[in-house]
Amino acid sequence: MKLEDVTLEIRPRSDWEAVDAGLAMARRDFWRSWTAWWMAVWPVLLFIYPLRDQPGWWVVIFFWWKLTGCRMVVFQLSRKLFGVNPRWSALWRESMRAWTRRFWYRMLLARFSPWKLMAMVVEDLEGLRGSKYRTRMAMVTRRGEGMCMFLTLASASAVVWLGACLLVFGILFLPRGMEEPWTEVLEMQDFFVQAKYHWLMVGALVLAASWVDVFITAAGFGLYVNSRTWVEGWDVELAFKRMANRIRGMIGIFLFGGFLVLMSPAHALDQSANEFIRDLKSSNEFEVNNEKRKDPKEEIDQIKKHEDFKVHKEKYKEPKVSSFSGPAPMGGLVEVFTAMGYVLLAILLFVLLGGIVWLIMRARALRDSSSVNVVSEKARVVMGLDVTAESLPDDLMSVARRFWSAGENLQAMSLLYRGALSWWIDRAGVDIVESDTEGDCLQRVENSARSEAGYFQNLTELWMKTAYNMDAPVDAVWDELCRKWPYGERRGA
């Protein structure tokens, strides 16, 4: 897919603008997205008959499985974003994969993740797993993390309220004479007990969920596209590509212009003469026509007599609207709204509890990752210096003294500094990484609170003066440095 084929204006947006862009994509392609949602959810319909007496369990299965439908919405919108409308056969094959893709993690462990709207996009479109997936999610959720959590909570609330609206307004718009039986049904004490009435609410909730999921998933996809635009500069890349295409198309124009410039001047002179003759003839014709024209007042009167300038008046009588005096089917609706309120409260509490558990798990993971060693393996090269024990001589001090006696002060100081770093990494277990500078290494050593840290500070200062200022210490300071060497005699250990 090429970025220049994108069908959405690519520019950095705020979170609310990104959500609005996602909703616009859903409105543009609603019916295909809605159908794709049902292509993944239809297996749940097979459980209606076995669970006909237990609609509550069927609702649990449906709301657990409907995440696969959201994956199909992401597939449809992502292809349409780049100008490709997938065929129905491609949608059907993708629905099979949506049932099993990363099933144990997404459908069980992370089913109630508040970031699932953006996590699904990273999983399905980029196919990342493990550490790469976590790194990508940390980058993508830098923008829109709070909005993504808000959309997850709002989707659950919207499904309940939209389902209640479908149920209530469906009864309110029944023809006259049919509302009384339904009003009696709502007033019955068995409405919330008998399963046959439960399926009425279940149908309203399922239809509401199918609509809400399309728009909420599209909003999450809009947040994902906006995050990548901010991080990767999609708008800048797209502007350069379009500029290159325009320049490529103007090459022919430049060549044609050069050809015109090189044309014979005589041809241009003949053309100018012909234009002068045509202008002269047109001026003569204008004078002749001007003499033949009528008086302006007569022309105005003639124009005003035309049919288009006549004033037409029409009168209309507004019919009287008879007021509807039939009984309003409001009986029993209080109980319905009360039940819906309890359901909404239960969903809010469940989502809140899930969010708290997720935050606790995430905070624990971050704390554990900060308490253990950041580096999975010991650094081998620091600032371009090989600090492995194998790269150091067996008798480090003797070799360093020979370098100093031969006048190679930089090599002597480098050997001592490398030996010290090797000791701190291998023996003291200090987490020195390859990207650390001298100051970073010194800070990590001081944080270890070992007695040898004072010597390393002095060694670091002398090494930096020698390496960067070409200011080697005097012989007395060198001898003192060798005499107080605290890191052993063999290989810096």
mmCIF file of C-alpha atoms in Angstrom, residues 104-455:
data_model
loop_
_atom_site.group_PDB
_atom_site.id
_atom_site.type_symbol
_atom_site.label_atom_id
_atom_site.label_comp_id
_atom_site.label_asym_id
_atom_site.label_seq_id
_atom_site.Cartn_x
_atom_site.Cartn_y
_atom_site.Cartn_z
ATOM 1 C CA TRP A 104 -5.203 -16.857 24.126
ATOM 2 C CA TYR A 105 -3.749 -13.412 24.687
ATOM 3 C CA ARG A 106 -6.306 -11.102 23.098
ATOM 4 C CA MET A 107 -9.459 -13.074 23.872
ATOM 5 C CA LEU A 108 -8.519 -14.169 27.401
ATOM 6 C CA LEU A 109 -5.617 -12.354 29.074
ATOM 7 C CA ALA A 110 -6.068 -8.907 27.535
ATOM 8 C CA ARG A 111 -9.789 -9.092 26.716
ATOM 9 C CA PHE A 112 -10.660 -6.195 29.013
ATOM 10 C CA SER A 113 -7.595 -4.067 28.274
ATOM 11 C CA PRO A 114 -8.575 -0.370 28.125
ATOM 12 C CA TRP A 115 -6.118 0.066 25.214
ATOM 13 C CA LYS A 116 -7.532 -2.777 23.103
ATOM 14 C CA LEU A 117 -8.836 -0.389 20.408
ATOM 15 C CA MET A 118 -5.264 0.577 19.479
ATOM 16 C CA ALA A 119 -3.691 -2.744 20.473
ATOM 17 C CA MET A 120 -5.850 -4.616 17.939
ATOM 18 C CA VAL A 121 -4.520 -2.415 15.136
ATOM 19 C CA VAL A 122 -0.890 -3.073 16.121
ATOM 20 C CA GLU A 123 -1.521 -6.826 16.358
ATOM 21 C CA ASP A 124 -3.546 -7.242 13.166
ATOM 22 C CA LEU A 125 -1.940 -4.743 10.786
ATOM 23 C CA GLU A 126 1.695 -4.834 11.921
ATOM 24 C CA GLY A 127 1.760 -8.442 13.162
ATOM 25 C CA LEU A 128 4.077 -7.663 16.086
ATOM 26 C CA ARG A 129 4.544 -9.958 19.074
ATOM 27 C CA GLY A 130 6.603 -10.059 22.271
ATOM 28 C CA SER A 131 9.028 -7.244 23.043
ATOM 29 C CA LYS A 132 8.513 -5.611 19.638
ATOM 30 C CA TYR A 133 4.784 -5.443 20.321
ATOM 31 C CA ARG A 134 5.313 -3.867 23.749
ATOM 32 C CA THR A 135 7.785 -1.333 22.362
ATOM 33 C CA ARG A 136 5.394 -0.431 19.556
ATOM 34 C CA MET A 137 2.470 -0.054 21.941
ATOM 35 C CA ALA A 138 4.510 2.218 24.209
ATOM 36 C CA MET A 139 5.255 4.420 21.201
ATOM 37 C CA VAL A 140 1.742 4.420 19.737
ATOM 38 C CA THR A 141 -0.035 5.147 23.032
ATOM 39 C CA ARG A 142 2.080 8.201 23.773
ATOM 40 C CA ARG A 143 -0.678 10.130 22.039
ATOM 41 C CA GLY A 144 -4.289 9.191 22.581
ATOM 42 C CA GLU A 145 -3.844 6.821 25.538
ATOM 43 C CA GLY A 146 -6.403 8.625 27.691
ATOM 44 C CA MET A 147 -8.819 9.027 24.793
ATOM 45 C CA CYS A 148 -8.532 5.303 24.022
ATOM 46 C CA MET A 149 -9.480 4.422 27.609
ATOM 47 C CA PHE A 150 -12.388 6.868 27.444
ATOM 48 C CA LEU A 151 -13.686 5.275 24.229
ATOM 49 C CA THR A 152 -13.524 1.799 25.784
ATOM 50 C CA LEU A 153 -15.641 2.934 28.734
ATOM 51 C CA ALA A 154 -17.996 4.968 26.543
ATOM 52 C CA SER A 155 -18.640 2.011 24.241
ATOM 53 C CA ALA A 156 -20.032 -0.138 27.072
ATOM 54 C CA SER A 157 -22.275 2.689 28.257
ATOM 55 C CA ALA A 158 -23.423 3.507 24.721
ATOM 56 C CA VAL A 159 -24.465 -0.097 24.047
ATOM 57 C CA VAL A 160 -26.700 -0.207 27.132
ATOM 58 C CA TRP A 161 -28.352 3.143 26.527
ATOM 59 C CA LEU A 162 -28.795 2.610 22.795
ATOM 60 C CA GLY A 163 -30.325 -0.800 23.475
ATOM 61 C CA ALA A 164 -32.754 0.772 25.952
ATOM 62 C CA CYS A 165 -33.643 3.452 23.409
ATOM 63 C CA LEU A 166 -34.337 0.862 20.716
ATOM 64 C CA LEU A 167 -36.595 -1.071 23.075
ATOM 65 C CA VAL A 168 -38.526 1.937 24.383
ATOM 66 C CA PHE A 169 -38.865 3.883 21.152
ATOM 67 C CA GLY A 170 -39.876 0.746 19.315
ATOM 68 C CA ILE A 171 -42.859 0.506 21.643
ATOM 69 C CA LEU A 172 -43.601 4.240 21.447
ATOM 70 C CA PHE A 173 -43.881 4.123 17.653
ATOM 71 C CA LEU A 174 -46.228 1.157 17.488
ATOM 72 C CA PRO A 175 -49.468 1.813 15.552
ATOM 73 C CA ARG A 176 -52.553 2.825 17.481
ATOM 74 C CA GLY A 177 -54.237 -0.131 19.044
ATOM 75 C CA MET A 178 -51.067 -2.247 19.310
ATOM 76 C CA GLU A 179 -49.380 -0.350 22.102
ATOM 77 C CA GLU A 180 -51.743 -1.576 24.821
ATOM 78 C CA PRO A 181 -50.686 -5.268 24.667
ATOM 79 C CA TRP A 182 -47.044 -4.274 24.840
ATOM 80 C CA THR A 183 -47.742 -1.901 27.701
ATOM 81 C CA GLU A 184 -49.354 -4.769 29.564
ATOM 82 C CA VAL A 185 -46.281 -6.900 28.884
ATOM 83 C CA LEU A 186 -44.034 -4.234 30.401
ATOM 84 C CA GLU A 187 -46.270 -4.002 33.455
ATOM 85 C CA MET A 188 -46.207 -7.758 34.058
ATOM 86 C CA GLN A 189 -44.258 -8.948 37.067
ATOM 87 C CA ASP A 190 -42.799 -11.782 34.981
ATOM 88 C CA PHE A 191 -41.141 -9.503 32.417
ATOM 89 C CA PHE A 192 -37.709 -9.845 34.051
ATOM 90 C CA VAL A 193 -38.260 -13.486 34.971
ATOM 91 C CA GLN A 194 -39.440 -15.252 31.836
ATOM 92 C CA ALA A 195 -36.794 -15.962 29.197
ATOM 93 C CA LYS A 196 -39.046 -15.098 26.258
ATOM 94 C CA TYR A 197 -39.123 -11.465 27.375
ATOM 95 C CA HIS A 198 -35.386 -11.463 28.005
ATOM 96 C CA TRP A 199 -34.732 -12.161 24.328
ATOM 97 C CA LEU A 200 -36.489 -8.892 23.502
ATOM 98 C CA MET A 201 -33.858 -6.950 25.438
ATOM 99 C CA VAL A 202 -31.082 -9.176 24.119
ATOM 100 C CA GLY A 203 -32.052 -8.388 20.529
ATOM 101 C CA ALA A 204 -31.976 -4.651 21.251
ATOM 102 C CA LEU A 205 -28.547 -4.909 22.920
ATOM 103 C CA VAL A 206 -27.083 -6.990 20.079
ATOM 104 C CA LEU A 207 -28.267 -4.529 17.438
ATOM 105 C CA ALA A 208 -26.933 -1.618 19.499
ATOM 106 C CA ALA A 209 -23.555 -3.349 19.952
ATOM 107 C CA SER A 210 -23.221 -3.923 16.196
ATOM 108 C CA TRP A 211 -23.656 -0.199 15.537
ATOM 109 C CA VAL A 212 -21.537 1.060 18.412
ATOM 110 C CA ASP A 213 -18.620 -1.282 17.652
ATOM 111 C CA VAL A 214 -18.297 0.001 14.079
ATOM 112 C CA PHE A 215 -17.940 3.626 15.179
ATOM 113 C CA ILE A 216 -15.891 3.016 18.334
ATOM 114 C CA THR A 217 -13.434 0.780 16.451
ATOM 115 C CA ALA A 218 -13.139 3.395 13.710
ATOM 116 C CA ALA A 219 -12.420 6.048 16.353
ATOM 117 C CA GLY A 220 -9.616 3.892 17.790
ATOM 118 C CA PHE A 221 -8.230 3.388 14.282
ATOM 119 C CA GLY A 222 -8.248 7.161 13.809
ATOM 120 C CA LEU A 223 -6.198 7.543 17.015
ATOM 121 C CA TYR A 224 -3.691 4.975 15.705
ATOM 122 C CA VAL A 225 -3.292 6.750 12.343
ATOM 123 C CA ASN A 226 -2.890 10.104 14.097
ATOM 124 C CA SER A 227 -0.249 8.715 16.464
ATOM 125 C CA ARG A 228 1.813 7.347 13.566
ATOM 126 C CA THR A 229 1.428 10.669 11.746
ATOM 127 C CA TRP A 230 2.913 12.516 14.731
ATOM 128 C CA VAL A 231 5.723 10.016 15.307
ATOM 129 C CA GLU A 232 6.697 9.082 11.738
ATOM 130 C CA GLY A 233 5.835 12.328 9.933
ATOM 131 C CA TRP A 234 3.427 10.832 7.416
ATOM 132 C CA ASP A 235 2.251 14.298 6.379
ATOM 133 C CA VAL A 236 5.793 15.434 5.522
ATOM 134 C CA GLU A 237 6.548 12.242 3.599
ATOM 135 C CA LEU A 238 3.292 12.540 1.669
ATOM 136 C CA ALA A 239 3.990 16.195 0.809
ATOM 137 C CA PHE A 240 7.417 15.311 -0.617
ATOM 138 C CA LYS A 241 5.980 12.447 -2.677
ATOM 139 C CA ARG A 242 3.274 14.650 -4.141
ATOM 140 C CA MET A 243 5.843 17.335 -4.903
ATOM 141 C CA ALA A 244 7.983 14.782 -6.730
ATOM 142 C CA ASN A 245 4.981 13.663 -8.785
ATOM 143 C CA ARG A 246 4.170 17.247 -9.769
ATOM 144 C CA ILE A 247 7.754 17.952 -10.785
ATOM 145 C CA ARG A 248 7.832 14.753 -12.822
ATOM 146 C CA GLY A 249 4.732 15.877 -14.718
ATOM 147 C CA MET A 250 6.134 19.347 -15.414
ATOM 148 C CA ILE A 251 9.199 18.058 -17.255
ATOM 149 C CA GLY A 252 7.209 17.762 -20.488
ATOM 150 C CA ILE A 253 5.909 21.308 -20.038
ATOM 151 C CA PHE A 254 9.446 22.652 -19.648
ATOM 152 C CA LEU A 255 10.578 20.827 -22.800
ATOM 153 C CA PHE A 256 7.646 22.175 -24.794
ATOM 154 C CA GLY A 257 8.350 25.697 -23.534
ATOM 155 C CA GLY A 258 11.962 25.422 -24.609
ATOM 156 C CA PHE A 259 10.818 24.309 -28.047
ATOM 157 C CA LEU A 260 8.587 27.389 -28.335
ATOM 158 C CA VAL A 261 11.436 29.677 -27.310
ATOM 159 C CA LEU A 262 13.616 28.257 -30.082
ATOM 160 C CA MET A 263 10.961 28.769 -32.783
ATOM 161 C CA SER A 264 11.657 31.149 -35.688
ATOM 162 C CA PRO A 265 11.027 34.892 -34.939
ATOM 163 C CA ALA A 266 9.422 35.257 -38.378
ATOM 164 C CA HIS A 267 6.577 32.967 -37.360
ATOM 165 C CA ALA A 268 5.944 35.095 -34.297
ATOM 166 C CA LEU A 269 5.929 38.253 -36.469
ATOM 167 C CA ASP A 270 3.355 36.762 -38.891
ATOM 168 C CA GLN A 271 1.188 35.765 -35.986
ATOM 169 C CA SER A 272 1.301 39.309 -34.569
ATOM 170 C CA ALA A 273 0.308 40.767 -37.949
ATOM 171 C CA ASN A 274 -2.654 38.408 -38.240
ATOM 172 C CA GLU A 275 -3.832 39.323 -34.755
ATOM 173 C CA PHE A 276 -3.619 43.038 -35.622
ATOM 174 C CA ILE A 277 -5.764 42.538 -38.747
ATOM 175 C CA ARG A 278 -8.368 40.561 -36.770
ATOM 176 C CA ASP A 279 -8.546 43.281 -34.118
ATOM 177 C CA LEU A 280 -9.004 45.922 -36.799
ATOM 178 C CA LYS A 281 -11.869 44.010 -38.421
ATOM 179 C CA SER A 282 -13.569 43.370 -35.099
ATOM 180 C CA SER A 283 -13.416 47.086 -34.232
ATOM 181 C CA ASN A 284 -15.084 48.001 -37.535
ATOM 182 C CA GLU A 285 -17.830 45.443 -36.988
ATOM 183 C CA PHE A 286 -18.393 46.812 -33.478
ATOM 184 C CA GLU A 287 -18.890 50.328 -34.822
ATOM 185 C CA VAL A 288 -21.383 49.138 -37.471
ATOM 186 C CA ASN A 289 -23.344 47.099 -34.931
ATOM 187 C CA ASN A 290 -23.321 49.966 -32.473
ATOM 188 C CA GLU A 291 -24.988 52.216 -35.046
ATOM 189 C CA LYS A 292 -27.705 49.626 -35.694
ATOM 190 C CA ARG A 293 -28.519 49.140 -32.013
ATOM 191 C CA LYS A 294 -31.848 50.411 -30.681
ATOM 192 C CA ASP A 295 -32.416 52.963 -28.028
ATOM 193 C CA PRO A 296 -31.435 51.495 -24.584
ATOM 194 C CA LYS A 297 -34.769 52.508 -23.033
ATOM 195 C CA GLU A 298 -36.724 50.585 -25.653
ATOM 196 C CA GLU A 299 -34.567 47.501 -25.093
ATOM 197 C CA ILE A 300 -35.154 47.684 -21.327
ATOM 198 C CA ASP A 301 -38.942 47.941 -21.779
ATOM 199 C CA GLN A 302 -38.899 45.003 -24.156
ATOM 200 C CA ILE A 303 -36.936 42.880 -21.686
ATOM 201 C CA LYS A 304 -39.262 43.718 -18.785
ATOM 202 C CA LYS A 305 -42.257 42.546 -20.839
ATOM 203 C CA HIS A 306 -40.802 39.043 -20.961
ATOM 204 C CA GLU A 307 -42.637 36.227 -19.141
ATOM 205 C CA ASP A 308 -39.803 35.725 -16.664
ATOM 206 C CA PHE A 309 -40.302 39.206 -15.180
ATOM 207 C CA LYS A 310 -43.990 38.794 -14.375
ATOM 208 C CA VAL A 311 -44.989 38.526 -10.704
ATOM 209 C CA HIS A 312 -46.992 35.405 -9.835
ATOM 210 C CA LYS A 313 -48.873 35.008 -6.543
ATOM 211 C CA GLU A 314 -50.048 31.718 -5.048
ATOM 212 C CA LYS A 315 -52.140 31.067 -1.962
ATOM 213 C CA TYR A 316 -51.998 27.926 0.185
ATOM 214 C CA LYS A 317 -54.220 26.809 3.039
ATOM 215 C CA GLU A 318 -52.503 25.136 5.973
ATOM 216 C CA PRO A 319 -54.489 22.119 7.178
ATOM 217 C CA LYS A 320 -55.289 21.862 10.841
ATOM 218 C CA VAL A 321 -53.419 19.144 12.683
ATOM 219 C CA SER A 322 -55.591 17.077 14.958
ATOM 220 C CA SER A 323 -54.077 16.439 18.362
ATOM 221 C CA PHE A 324 -53.463 12.822 19.287
ATOM 222 C CA SER A 325 -55.434 11.932 22.335
ATOM 223 C CA GLY A 326 -54.527 8.279 22.592
ATOM 224 C CA PRO A 327 -52.985 6.937 25.779
ATOM 225 C CA ALA A 328 -49.194 7.157 26.027
ATOM 226 C CA PRO A 329 -47.683 3.730 26.522
ATOM 227 C CA MET A 330 -45.590 4.752 29.487
ATOM 228 C CA GLY A 331 -46.717 2.102 31.870
ATOM 229 C CA GLY A 332 -43.936 -0.158 33.025
ATOM 230 C CA LEU A 333 -41.185 1.961 31.418
ATOM 231 C CA VAL A 334 -39.932 3.000 34.829
ATOM 232 C CA GLU A 335 -39.137 -0.624 35.585
ATOM 233 C CA VAL A 336 -37.361 -1.011 32.241
ATOM 234 C CA PHE A 337 -35.224 2.077 32.835
ATOM 235 C CA THR A 338 -34.481 0.930 36.376
ATOM 236 C CA ALA A 339 -33.283 -2.448 35.108
ATOM 237 C CA MET A 340 -31.210 -0.796 32.391
ATOM 238 C CA GLY A 341 -29.707 1.488 35.012
ATOM 239 C CA TYR A 342 -28.639 -1.495 37.100
ATOM 240 C CA VAL A 343 -27.116 -3.121 34.024
ATOM 241 C CA LEU A 344 -25.251 0.077 33.172
ATOM 242 C CA LEU A 345 -24.008 0.408 36.744
ATOM 243 C CA ALA A 346 -22.786 -3.196 36.696
ATOM 244 C CA ILE A 347 -20.928 -2.589 33.433
ATOM 245 C CA LEU A 348 -19.336 0.594 34.773
ATOM 246 C CA LEU A 349 -18.204 -1.164 37.933
ATOM 247 C CA PHE A 350 -16.883 -4.123 35.943
ATOM 248 C CA VAL A 351 -14.937 -1.889 33.550
ATOM 249 C CA LEU A 352 -13.625 0.191 36.453
ATOM 250 C CA LEU A 353 -12.500 -2.922 38.312
ATOM 251 C CA GLY A 354 -10.842 -4.275 35.176
ATOM 252 C CA GLY A 355 -9.052 -0.971 34.620
ATOM 253 C CA ILE A 356 -7.776 -0.905 38.208
ATOM 254 C CA VAL A 357 -6.501 -4.482 37.929
ATOM 255 C CA TRP A 358 -4.808 -3.667 34.642
ATOM 256 C CA LEU A 359 -3.136 -0.559 36.074
ATOM 257 C CA ILE A 360 -1.909 -2.515 39.092
ATOM 258 C CA MET A 361 -0.444 -5.213 36.851
ATOM 259 C CA ARG A 362 1.198 -2.625 34.636
ATOM 260 C CA ALA A 363 2.651 -0.717 37.590
ATOM 261 C CA ARG A 364 4.007 -3.955 39.037
ATOM 262 C CA ALA A 365 5.572 -4.853 35.704
ATOM 263 C CA LEU A 366 7.210 -1.433 35.474
ATOM 264 C CA ARG A 367 8.468 -1.699 39.051
ATOM 265 C CA ASP A 368 9.868 -5.161 38.455
ATOM 266 C CA SER A 369 11.551 -4.045 35.263
ATOM 267 C CA SER A 370 13.154 -1.112 37.078
ATOM 268 C CA SER A 371 14.315 -3.228 40.002
ATOM 269 C CA VAL A 372 16.083 -5.835 37.922
ATOM 270 C CA ASN A 373 19.062 -5.237 35.717
ATOM 271 C CA VAL A 374 18.194 -3.124 32.709
ATOM 272 C CA VAL A 375 20.822 -4.814 30.587
ATOM 273 C CA SER A 376 20.164 -8.391 29.645
ATOM 274 C CA GLU A 377 23.855 -9.056 28.988
ATOM 275 C CA LYS A 378 27.024 -7.331 30.124
ATOM 276 C CA ALA A 379 28.439 -4.517 28.026
ATOM 277 C CA ARG A 380 31.418 -5.506 25.898
ATOM 278 C CA VAL A 381 32.301 -2.102 24.445
ATOM 279 C CA VAL A 382 31.883 1.204 26.274
ATOM 280 C CA MET A 383 32.657 4.466 24.437
ATOM 281 C CA GLY A 384 34.569 2.454 21.850
ATOM 282 C CA LEU A 385 36.751 0.780 24.494
ATOM 283 C CA ASP A 386 36.807 -3.019 24.709
ATOM 284 C CA VAL A 387 36.144 -3.818 28.376
ATOM 285 C CA THR A 388 35.894 -7.609 28.197
ATOM 286 C CA ALA A 389 38.241 -9.554 30.442
ATOM 287 C CA GLU A 390 39.628 -11.440 27.432
ATOM 288 C CA SER A 391 40.853 -8.217 25.824
ATOM 289 C CA LEU A 392 42.985 -7.281 28.859
ATOM 290 C CA PRO A 393 46.494 -8.658 29.556
ATOM 291 C CA ASP A 394 47.052 -11.110 32.385
ATOM 292 C CA ASP A 395 49.417 -8.754 34.216
ATOM 293 C CA LEU A 396 47.673 -5.449 33.563
ATOM 294 C CA MET A 397 49.868 -3.262 35.800
ATOM 295 C CA SER A 398 53.140 -4.510 34.281
ATOM 296 C CA VAL A 399 51.947 -3.818 30.742
ATOM 297 C CA ALA A 400 50.648 -0.383 31.749
ATOM 298 C CA ARG A 401 54.009 0.498 33.361
ATOM 299 C CA ARG A 402 55.858 -0.564 30.189
ATOM 300 C CA PHE A 403 53.617 1.718 28.108
ATOM 301 C CA TRP A 404 54.302 4.610 30.490
ATOM 302 C CA SER A 405 58.057 4.027 30.461
ATOM 303 C CA ALA A 406 58.002 4.013 26.632
ATOM 304 C CA GLY A 407 56.281 7.416 26.617
ATOM 305 C CA GLU A 408 52.908 6.036 25.456
ATOM 306 C CA ASN A 409 50.938 7.769 28.191
ATOM 307 C CA LEU A 410 47.556 7.564 26.435
ATOM 308 C CA GLN A 411 47.809 3.775 25.991
ATOM 309 C CA ALA A 412 48.832 3.368 29.630
ATOM 310 C CA MET A 413 45.903 5.429 30.947
ATOM 311 C CA SER A 414 43.517 3.673 28.534
ATOM 312 C CA LEU A 415 44.616 0.283 29.850
ATOM 313 C CA LEU A 416 44.011 1.315 33.467
ATOM 314 C CA TYR A 417 40.612 2.811 32.644
ATOM 315 C CA ARG A 418 39.543 -0.278 30.684
ATOM 316 C CA GLY A 419 40.664 -2.537 33.509
ATOM 317 C CA ALA A 420 38.691 -0.510 36.030
ATOM 318 C CA LEU A 421 35.535 -0.605 33.880
ATOM 319 C CA SER A 422 35.929 -4.360 33.407
ATOM 320 C CA TRP A 423 36.172 -4.861 37.178
ATOM 321 C CA TRP A 424 33.103 -2.748 37.896
ATOM 322 C CA ILE A 425 31.050 -4.607 35.269
ATOM 323 C CA ASP A 426 32.175 -8.199 35.967
ATOM 324 C CA ARG A 427 32.951 -8.186 39.690
ATOM 325 C CA ALA A 428 30.891 -5.343 41.174
ATOM 326 C CA GLY A 429 27.887 -5.966 38.906
ATOM 327 C CA VAL A 430 27.367 -2.296 38.038
ATOM 328 C CA ASP A 431 24.912 -1.889 35.126
ATOM 329 C CA ILE A 432 27.133 0.035 32.729
ATOM 330 C CA VAL A 433 25.734 0.076 29.174
ATOM 331 C CA GLU A 434 27.503 0.648 25.884
ATOM 332 C CA SER A 435 25.991 4.102 25.374
ATOM 333 C CA ASP A 436 27.257 5.478 28.726
ATOM 334 C CA THR A 437 29.754 8.333 28.799
ATOM 335 C CA GLU A 438 32.503 8.797 31.372
ATOM 336 C CA GLY A 439 30.111 10.844 33.492
ATOM 337 C CA ASP A 440 27.409 8.173 33.269
ATOM 338 C CA CYS A 441 29.862 5.449 34.286
ATOM 339 C CA LEU A 442 31.051 7.518 37.244
ATOM 340 C CA GLN A 443 27.457 8.161 38.343
ATOM 341 C CA ARG A 444 26.609 4.454 38.245
ATOM 342 C CA VAL A 445 29.760 3.588 40.197
ATOM 343 C CA GLU A 446 29.008 6.195 42.869
ATOM 344 C CA ASN A 447 25.462 4.839 43.202
ATOM 345 C CA SER A 448 26.908 1.436 44.096
ATOM 346 C CA ALA A 449 28.313 2.987 47.329
ATOM 347 C CA ARG A 450 31.464 0.832 47.312
ATOM 348 C CA SER A 451 34.759 1.947 48.784
ATOM 349 C CA GLU A 452 36.567 1.674 45.431
ATOM 350 C CA ALA A 453 34.383 4.452 43.958
ATOM 351 C CA GLY A 454 36.754 7.200 45.163
ATOM 352 C CA TYR A 455 39.690 5.748 43.231
#
